[in-house]
Amino acid sequence: MSIHATEIRIATFNVSMEAENYLPKGQRGNQQVLIDRLADGKEPQIQAIARIIQLTRPDVIFLTEFDYIESPAQGVEAFLQNYLAVSQLGAAPIDYPYYFYAEVNTGQPSPFDLNRDGQSTGVGADAWGFGFYPGQYGMLLLSRYPILKDEVRTFRQFKWQDMPGHLTTVQADGSPWYEDAAWQQFPLSSKSHWDVPLTIDGKRLHVFASHPTPPVFDGPENRNGKRNHDEIRFWVDYISGEQGHYIYDDSGLAGGFDSQAPFVVLGDLNASTVEGDAIAAGIQSLLQHPRIQDPQPGSRGAAEHSPDNPFAAQHTAVWRMRADYVLPSKAGIQVLSSGVFWPAADEADYSLVKKRETSSDHRLVWVDMRLK
C-alpha cells in the first residue's frame, strides 16, 4: 500500500485466466468463455484472484494469462467492475482507473508448419505464439497512476531475425528449423514486449512488461528455449544504450531505452538461473545487469511447499521455480521491501493457494519502492 506520494507497490501476477482452464481436458476455448465469466461476477477462481489483489493492494500490477478481448467492456473493464470493485470475502475493493491492454501474438495463426509435425494447422504450436485463438494468454497492466499512452512502445511485430546474435534453431542435420518464408515473418515476442511510461506525482516510471514463452514443449532443437532466452535478452539490450540500436517498435521508431528515468522490468519470464529448463544465461544476464537491482522476494508458503529445496523460499510457481520477477532499476528507485503472496498452511488465506485450480499455478510477486 502506498504510504505517501513517492512510495509505491508494484506487482506481477500470472493469473492463469485463459479460457482453456474452464473447459474439460481436451477441449479448446475461445474468448467467449472468459467473457461470460467476467460478466458473471461470481466465478470462484476469478474471485480468488481478485481477493489476492485486494489483500496485497499493488499500485501497479501486471497480469499475464489474461485473454486479450478486443472490447474493453467485456474484458478488462468487466474484471475491474465485477470483481476488483466488489469486496471479496470482506477485503476492501480496489480501483485501477488506468490500464494498458493490447494485442499479443499468442493464437495468431501462421500459414506454416512451425513445429514440423507435418501439418500446418495455424493454431497451437503453428501459431506465432502458442495458443488456440488470438488473444489467448494475453497481458494486462493496471495502474492507480496515469499511463502516458501516447508514449507507449510495443514490440509485438519485431522480427526475431533482426536481433543480432540471436540463437539459431536447427534440425538434427544442421539445416534451419524454420523454412525461410516463415523465418522472414517470425516475431521474437511470443506475446509482446511493452514499454509503458507512467507519471507518478510528477515523477516518470517506465514499466517494461513481457511474458516469454515457456522453454519447454518442444524437442532436441530447443526452439522454445532459444526463444525464451532471446525474449529476455531483448530487455538486456533495450536498457544497454547502443547495444539496443537494432530494436524498432510497432510504430517504426528505432532504438532502445535512451533515458535515465527509473524503470521496472517485470512479468512471468519463465526462467531461473538455478532451476528449470531455460537457458540460464538469458535470465542471468538480466539479473546481473549493472542497471538492475534484484530484491529476491520470498515467502513461508513457498519454503513449506518444497521443504528440502535450497531455493524454495524464492519460488513463485507451484511447479517449484522462481519464474516471476519485479526488477527495479538502480537509478531513481530505493527498494523498501518485497514478497510473494504465498501463505503457509497455518496463515490466513492459505485456502487461496491450497490448490492450483483455486486461483493460479503462479503467485503474486510484489516490491515496495520509493521513487527518488
Short mmCIF file of C-alpha atoms in Angstrom, two decimals:
data_model
loop_
_atom_site.label_atom_id
_atom_site.label_comp_id
_atom_site.label_asym_id
_atom_site.label_seq_id
_atom_site.Cartn_x
_atom_site.Cartn_y
_atom_site.Cartn_z
CA MET A 1 0.00 0.00 0.00
CA SER A 2 1.23 3.49 -0.75
CA ILE A 3 2.42 5.30 2.38
CA HIS A 4 2.95 8.65 0.72
CA ALA A 5 3.26 10.06 -2.76
CA THR A 6 6.50 8.51 -3.97
CA GLU A 7 6.24 5.14 -2.25
CA ILE A 8 4.53 2.56 -4.40
CA ARG A 9 3.95 -1.18 -4.62
CA ILE A 10 4.45 -2.82 -8.00
CA ALA A 11 3.45 -6.42 -8.66
CA THR A 12 3.25 -9.10 -11.30
CA PHE A 13 0.78 -11.99 -11.26
CA ASN A 14 0.23 -14.80 -13.77
CA VAL A 15 -3.48 -15.25 -13.15
CA SER A 16 -3.89 -18.30 -15.40
CA MET A 17 -7.20 -16.87 -16.55
CA GLU A 18 -7.11 -18.03 -20.16
CA ALA A 19 -10.37 -19.64 -21.24
CA GLU A 20 -9.00 -23.16 -21.66
CA ASN A 21 -8.73 -23.52 -17.88
CA TYR A 22 -12.51 -23.53 -17.62
CA LEU A 23 -13.09 -26.38 -20.06
CA PRO A 24 -12.87 -30.17 -19.77
CA LYS A 25 -9.49 -31.60 -20.72
CA GLY A 26 -9.05 -31.87 -24.48
CA GLN A 27 -11.45 -29.06 -25.36
CA ARG A 28 -10.21 -25.74 -26.72
CA GLY A 29 -11.73 -22.48 -25.67
CA ASN A 30 -12.45 -19.14 -27.20
CA GLN A 31 -12.74 -15.65 -25.84
CA GLN A 32 -16.43 -16.05 -25.11
CA VAL A 33 -15.68 -18.43 -22.25
CA LEU A 34 -13.79 -15.77 -20.30
CA ILE A 35 -16.20 -13.02 -21.39
CA ASP A 36 -19.06 -14.94 -19.78
CA ARG A 37 -17.18 -15.50 -16.52
CA LEU A 38 -16.05 -11.89 -16.28
CA ALA A 39 -19.65 -10.77 -16.78
CA ASP A 40 -20.95 -13.19 -14.16
CA GLY A 41 -19.00 -11.72 -11.25
CA LYS A 42 -19.24 -14.99 -9.33
CA GLU A 43 -16.57 -17.21 -10.91
CA PRO A 44 -14.71 -18.70 -7.90
CA GLN A 45 -11.25 -18.66 -9.48
CA ILE A 46 -11.57 -15.02 -10.54
CA GLN A 47 -12.99 -14.09 -7.14
CA ALA A 48 -9.90 -15.66 -5.53
CA ILE A 49 -7.58 -13.75 -7.88
CA ALA A 50 -9.43 -10.53 -7.09
CA ARG A 51 -9.15 -11.19 -3.34
CA ILE A 52 -5.38 -11.72 -3.63
CA ILE A 53 -5.07 -8.38 -5.43
CA GLN A 54 -7.33 -6.68 -2.86
CA LEU A 55 -5.26 -8.06 0.02
CA THR A 56 -1.86 -7.11 -1.44
CA ARG A 57 -3.11 -3.81 -2.94
CA PRO A 58 -0.47 -3.04 -5.59
CA ASP A 59 -0.44 0.44 -7.05
CA VAL A 60 0.64 -1.02 -10.39
CA ILE A 61 0.12 -4.65 -11.34
CA PHE A 62 0.96 -6.58 -14.50
CA LEU A 63 -1.29 -9.57 -15.18
CA THR A 64 -0.30 -12.36 -17.54
CA GLU A 65 -2.52 -15.11 -18.97
CA PHE A 66 -5.47 -12.72 -19.04
CA ASP A 67 -7.00 -13.15 -22.50
CA TYR A 68 -6.88 -10.13 -24.79
CA ILE A 69 -10.52 -9.30 -25.52
CA GLU A 70 -10.94 -6.54 -28.07
CA SER A 71 -13.91 -4.99 -26.30
CA PRO A 72 -12.65 -3.50 -23.01
CA ALA A 73 -16.20 -3.54 -21.66
CA GLN A 74 -16.25 -7.32 -21.97
CA GLY A 75 -12.65 -7.83 -20.86
CA VAL A 76 -10.57 -5.63 -18.58
CA GLU A 77 -13.44 -3.32 -17.55
CA ALA A 78 -15.67 -6.27 -16.65
CA PHE A 79 -12.87 -7.59 -14.42
CA LEU A 80 -12.42 -4.19 -12.80
CA GLN A 81 -16.13 -3.61 -12.19
CA ASN A 82 -17.43 -7.09 -11.42
CA TYR A 83 -14.52 -8.42 -9.36
CA LEU A 84 -11.97 -5.84 -8.17
CA ALA A 85 -14.58 -3.19 -7.35
CA VAL A 86 -16.55 -5.75 -5.31
CA SER A 87 -15.41 -6.84 -1.85
CA GLN A 88 -14.21 -10.43 -1.94
CA LEU A 89 -14.88 -12.07 1.45
CA GLY A 90 -14.54 -8.79 3.28
CA ALA A 91 -11.42 -7.47 1.53
CA ALA A 92 -11.61 -3.80 0.57
CA PRO A 93 -12.44 -3.18 -3.11
CA ILE A 94 -9.66 -1.71 -5.21
CA ASP A 95 -9.83 0.70 -8.13
CA TYR A 96 -7.46 0.99 -11.09
CA PRO A 97 -8.55 3.98 -13.18
CA TYR A 98 -5.81 3.40 -15.78
CA TYR A 99 -4.91 0.33 -17.79
CA PHE A 100 -2.99 -0.76 -20.85
CA TYR A 101 -4.24 -3.66 -22.92
CA ALA A 102 -3.12 -4.59 -26.44
CA GLU A 103 -2.95 -7.43 -28.93
CA VAL A 104 -0.50 -10.29 -28.46
CA ASN A 105 0.99 -12.93 -30.77
CA THR A 106 -0.46 -15.92 -28.97
CA GLY A 107 -3.03 -17.69 -31.10
CA GLN A 108 -2.28 -15.52 -34.13
CA PRO A 109 -2.33 -18.07 -36.97
CA SER A 110 0.66 -18.60 -39.21
CA PRO A 111 0.41 -20.41 -42.57
CA PHE A 112 3.46 -22.56 -41.71
CA ASP A 113 4.25 -25.87 -40.03
CA LEU A 114 6.27 -24.24 -37.27
CA ASN A 115 6.60 -27.36 -35.11
CA ARG A 116 7.42 -29.65 -38.08
CA ASP A 117 4.80 -32.27 -37.33
CA GLY A 118 3.74 -32.45 -40.97
CA GLN A 119 0.65 -30.25 -40.60
CA SER A 120 0.05 -26.52 -40.93
CA THR A 121 -2.89 -26.00 -38.60
CA GLY A 122 -2.45 -22.30 -37.85
CA VAL A 123 -3.16 -22.90 -34.15
CA GLY A 124 -1.33 -24.29 -31.13
CA ALA A 125 2.35 -24.63 -31.95
CA ASP A 126 1.70 -23.41 -35.51
CA ALA A 127 0.53 -20.01 -34.29
CA TRP A 128 3.09 -17.18 -33.99
CA GLY A 129 2.79 -17.61 -30.23
CA PHE A 130 1.38 -20.81 -28.78
CA GLY A 131 -2.39 -20.55 -28.48
CA PHE A 132 -5.63 -21.83 -29.95
CA TYR A 133 -7.29 -18.47 -30.62
CA PRO A 134 -5.98 -14.90 -30.97
CA GLY A 135 -5.52 -13.25 -27.61
CA GLN A 136 -5.16 -16.39 -25.51
CA TYR A 137 -2.59 -15.95 -22.70
CA GLY A 138 -2.75 -12.16 -23.14
CA MET A 139 -1.29 -9.37 -20.96
CA LEU A 140 -2.82 -6.51 -18.96
CA LEU A 141 -1.31 -3.63 -16.98
CA LEU A 142 -3.43 -1.96 -14.27
CA SER A 143 -2.38 1.28 -12.60
CA ARG A 144 -3.55 3.75 -9.99
CA TYR A 145 -1.39 6.34 -11.76
CA PRO A 146 -1.79 7.87 -15.22
CA ILE A 147 -0.35 6.00 -18.18
CA LEU A 148 1.25 8.13 -20.88
CA LYS A 149 -0.49 6.20 -23.64
CA ASP A 150 0.84 8.36 -26.46
CA GLU A 151 4.37 7.38 -25.43
CA VAL A 152 3.84 3.63 -25.01
CA ARG A 153 6.11 1.49 -27.19
CA THR A 154 5.06 -2.04 -28.16
CA PHE A 155 7.30 -4.54 -29.94
CA ARG A 156 4.90 -7.33 -30.93
CA GLN A 157 5.95 -7.22 -34.59
CA PHE A 158 9.72 -7.03 -34.05
CA LYS A 159 11.23 -9.88 -36.11
CA TRP A 160 13.40 -12.42 -34.34
CA GLN A 161 15.84 -12.50 -37.26
CA ASP A 162 16.57 -8.78 -36.69
CA MET A 163 18.18 -9.42 -33.29
CA PRO A 164 21.97 -9.56 -33.81
CA GLY A 165 23.43 -12.78 -32.45
CA HIS A 166 20.04 -14.45 -31.96
CA LEU A 167 20.12 -18.11 -31.00
CA THR A 168 19.73 -20.26 -34.11
CA THR A 169 17.40 -23.25 -34.15
CA VAL A 170 18.44 -26.13 -36.39
CA GLN A 171 17.30 -29.64 -37.22
CA ALA A 172 19.32 -32.77 -36.48
CA ASP A 173 21.09 -32.48 -39.84
CA GLY A 174 22.13 -28.89 -39.13
CA SER A 175 19.66 -27.28 -41.53
CA PRO A 176 17.43 -24.42 -40.32
CA TRP A 177 14.43 -25.49 -38.28
CA TYR A 178 12.14 -22.82 -39.76
CA GLU A 179 11.68 -22.57 -43.51
CA ASP A 180 12.90 -19.28 -44.93
CA ALA A 181 9.43 -17.85 -45.64
CA ALA A 182 8.40 -18.50 -42.03
CA TRP A 183 11.64 -17.12 -40.59
CA GLN A 184 11.24 -13.86 -42.51
CA GLN A 185 7.94 -13.26 -40.70
CA PHE A 186 8.69 -14.81 -37.30
CA PRO A 187 8.17 -12.37 -34.39
CA LEU A 188 10.52 -12.50 -31.43
CA SER A 189 7.76 -11.99 -28.87
CA SER A 190 5.56 -14.96 -28.10
CA LYS A 191 3.07 -12.45 -26.64
CA SER A 192 4.51 -8.93 -26.79
CA HIS A 193 7.05 -6.60 -25.18
CA TRP A 194 5.75 -3.31 -23.77
CA ASP A 195 7.43 -0.12 -22.58
CA VAL A 196 4.67 1.66 -20.67
CA PRO A 197 5.57 5.03 -19.07
CA LEU A 198 3.65 6.20 -16.01
CA THR A 199 3.58 9.57 -14.30
CA ILE A 200 3.58 9.28 -10.51
CA ASP A 201 3.22 12.57 -8.65
CA GLY A 202 5.36 14.36 -11.21
CA LYS A 203 7.88 11.53 -11.48
CA ARG A 204 8.25 9.29 -14.51
CA LEU A 205 8.48 5.50 -14.27
CA HIS A 206 8.73 3.08 -17.20
CA VAL A 207 7.24 -0.41 -16.92
CA PHE A 208 8.94 -2.98 -19.17
CA ALA A 209 6.48 -5.86 -19.37
CA SER A 210 6.60 -9.22 -21.14
CA HIS A 211 5.76 -12.91 -20.80
CA PRO A 212 8.34 -15.01 -22.69
CA THR A 213 7.42 -18.47 -23.90
CA PRO A 214 8.00 -21.43 -21.59
CA PRO A 215 11.32 -23.03 -22.62
CA VAL A 216 9.69 -26.46 -22.97
CA PHE A 217 7.07 -28.26 -25.10
CA ASP A 218 9.49 -28.71 -28.00
CA GLY A 219 12.26 -31.23 -28.79
CA PRO A 220 16.04 -31.52 -29.06
CA GLU A 221 16.10 -28.43 -31.28
CA ASN A 222 15.05 -26.40 -28.18
CA ARG A 223 13.22 -23.81 -30.27
CA ASN A 224 11.18 -22.58 -27.30
CA GLY A 225 14.20 -22.47 -25.01
CA LYS A 226 16.06 -20.31 -27.50
CA ARG A 227 13.09 -18.03 -27.99
CA ASN A 228 12.71 -17.64 -24.23
CA HIS A 229 16.39 -16.71 -23.95
CA ASP A 230 16.16 -14.09 -26.68
CA GLU A 231 12.87 -12.65 -25.39
CA ILE A 232 14.60 -12.00 -22.07
CA ARG A 233 17.76 -10.77 -23.82
CA PHE A 234 15.61 -8.17 -25.58
CA TRP A 235 15.32 -6.24 -22.30
CA VAL A 236 19.06 -6.57 -21.64
CA ASP A 237 19.77 -4.93 -24.98
CA TYR A 238 16.94 -2.41 -24.63
CA ILE A 239 18.45 -0.88 -21.48
CA SER A 240 22.08 -1.10 -22.67
CA GLY A 241 22.45 2.03 -24.74
CA GLU A 242 23.94 1.48 -28.20
CA GLN A 243 23.60 -2.28 -27.73
CA GLY A 244 19.89 -1.85 -28.43
CA HIS A 245 20.33 0.21 -31.60
CA TYR A 246 18.76 -2.52 -33.76
CA ILE A 247 15.43 -2.52 -31.94
CA TYR A 248 12.35 -0.99 -33.57
CA ASP A 249 8.83 -0.74 -32.21
CA ASP A 250 5.46 -1.35 -33.84
CA SER A 251 5.30 2.30 -34.93
CA GLY A 252 8.67 2.06 -36.69
CA LEU A 253 10.62 4.05 -34.10
CA ALA A 254 14.17 2.70 -33.86
CA GLY A 255 16.45 2.34 -30.85
CA GLY A 256 16.35 1.16 -27.27
CA PHE A 257 15.69 2.96 -24.00
CA ASP A 258 17.75 6.15 -24.16
CA SER A 259 16.54 7.68 -20.90
CA GLN A 260 17.91 7.76 -17.37
CA ALA A 261 14.37 7.63 -15.97
CA PRO A 262 13.68 4.87 -13.44
CA PHE A 263 12.14 1.66 -14.76
CA VAL A 264 10.91 -1.75 -13.67
CA VAL A 265 11.27 -4.98 -15.67
CA LEU A 266 8.51 -7.38 -14.71
CA GLY A 267 6.48 -10.39 -15.73
CA ASP A 268 6.39 -14.16 -15.83
CA LEU A 269 9.76 -14.68 -17.50
CA ASN A 270 9.58 -18.49 -17.35
CA ALA A 271 13.26 -18.76 -16.45
CA SER A 272 15.53 -19.29 -13.47
CA THR A 273 19.29 -19.23 -13.06
CA VAL A 274 19.26 -22.42 -10.95
CA GLU A 275 16.18 -24.49 -11.82
CA GLY A 276 14.01 -25.46 -14.77
CA ASP A 277 14.75 -25.87 -18.47
CA ALA A 278 15.57 -22.31 -19.53
CA ILE A 279 18.94 -21.33 -20.96
CA ALA A 280 20.15 -19.74 -17.74
CA ALA A 281 22.41 -17.20 -19.45
CA GLY A 282 19.36 -15.22 -20.56
CA ILE A 283 17.84 -14.56 -17.15
CA GLN A 284 21.28 -14.32 -15.54
CA SER A 285 22.32 -11.52 -17.87
CA LEU A 286 19.20 -9.59 -16.86
CA LEU A 287 19.56 -10.16 -13.12
CA GLN A 288 23.24 -9.19 -13.20
CA HIS A 289 22.79 -6.16 -15.46
CA PRO A 290 24.53 -3.10 -13.98
CA ARG A 291 21.31 -1.06 -14.22
CA ILE A 292 19.15 -3.65 -12.42
CA GLN A 293 18.60 -4.50 -8.76
CA ASP A 294 17.10 -7.85 -7.74
CA PRO A 295 15.13 -7.79 -4.45
CA GLN A 296 14.74 -11.63 -4.45
CA PRO A 297 11.33 -11.78 -2.73
CA GLY A 298 10.27 -14.90 -0.86
CA SER A 299 7.54 -16.46 1.28
CA ARG A 300 6.97 -19.02 4.02
CA GLY A 301 4.44 -20.80 1.85
CA ALA A 302 6.96 -21.46 -0.90
CA ALA A 303 9.52 -22.77 1.58
CA GLU A 304 6.91 -25.05 3.09
CA HIS A 305 5.82 -26.28 -0.34
CA SER A 306 9.32 -27.65 -1.10
CA PRO A 307 10.97 -28.13 2.32
CA ASP A 308 14.07 -29.94 1.02
CA ASN A 309 14.79 -27.48 -1.79
CA PRO A 310 17.51 -24.89 -1.01
CA PHE A 311 15.93 -22.41 -3.44
CA ALA A 312 12.33 -22.95 -2.31
CA ALA A 313 11.77 -19.69 -0.42
CA GLN A 314 12.08 -17.71 -3.65
CA HIS A 315 9.77 -19.91 -5.72
CA THR A 316 6.86 -18.14 -7.38
CA ALA A 317 5.15 -21.11 -9.05
CA VAL A 318 3.70 -24.34 -7.67
CA TRP A 319 5.91 -26.33 -10.05
CA ARG A 320 8.85 -25.24 -7.90
CA MET A 321 10.76 -22.48 -9.64
CA ARG A 322 11.27 -18.75 -9.47
CA ALA A 323 9.55 -17.71 -12.69
CA ASP A 324 8.03 -14.30 -11.93
CA TYR A 325 10.04 -11.12 -11.43
CA VAL A 326 9.78 -7.46 -10.42
CA LEU A 327 13.20 -5.91 -11.11
CA PRO A 328 13.60 -2.19 -10.41
CA SER A 329 16.35 -0.07 -11.89
CA LYS A 330 19.15 1.11 -9.63
CA ALA A 331 18.72 4.67 -10.83
CA GLY A 332 15.90 6.57 -9.22
CA ILE A 333 14.49 3.72 -7.08
CA GLN A 334 15.06 2.65 -3.49
CA VAL A 335 13.71 -0.81 -2.71
CA LEU A 336 11.89 -0.86 0.64
CA SER A 337 10.64 -4.45 0.85
CA SER A 338 9.42 -7.32 -1.31
CA GLY A 339 7.47 -10.54 -1.08
CA VAL A 340 5.45 -13.29 -2.67
CA PHE A 341 1.79 -13.86 -1.78
CA TRP A 342 2.08 -17.49 -0.73
CA PRO A 343 0.56 -18.07 2.72
CA ALA A 344 1.79 -21.09 4.66
CA ALA A 345 -0.71 -23.68 5.84
CA ASP A 346 -1.11 -22.01 9.25
CA GLU A 347 -1.54 -18.49 7.83
CA ALA A 348 -4.65 -16.60 6.84
CA ASP A 349 -5.92 -17.09 3.29
CA TYR A 350 -3.97 -20.30 2.72
CA SER A 351 -7.16 -21.55 1.04
CA LEU A 352 -6.47 -19.14 -1.84
CA VAL A 353 -3.33 -21.09 -2.81
CA LYS A 354 -4.01 -24.57 -1.43
CA LYS A 355 -4.97 -25.96 -4.84
CA ARG A 356 -3.85 -24.96 -8.32
CA GLU A 357 -7.42 -24.55 -9.54
CA THR A 358 -8.38 -22.25 -6.67
CA SER A 359 -6.50 -19.27 -8.12
CA SER A 360 -3.38 -19.92 -10.22
CA ASP A 361 -0.27 -22.06 -10.52
CA HIS A 362 1.73 -18.84 -10.01
CA ARG A 363 1.90 -16.45 -7.08
CA LEU A 364 1.66 -12.67 -6.99
CA VAL A 365 5.12 -11.08 -6.56
CA TRP A 366 5.41 -7.53 -5.19
CA VAL A 367 8.09 -4.96 -4.48
CA ASP A 368 7.63 -1.80 -2.40
CA MET A 369 9.82 1.02 -3.62
CA ARG A 370 10.44 4.72 -3.24
CA LEU A 371 10.93 6.87 -6.32
CA LYS A 372 13.81 9.23 -5.60
#
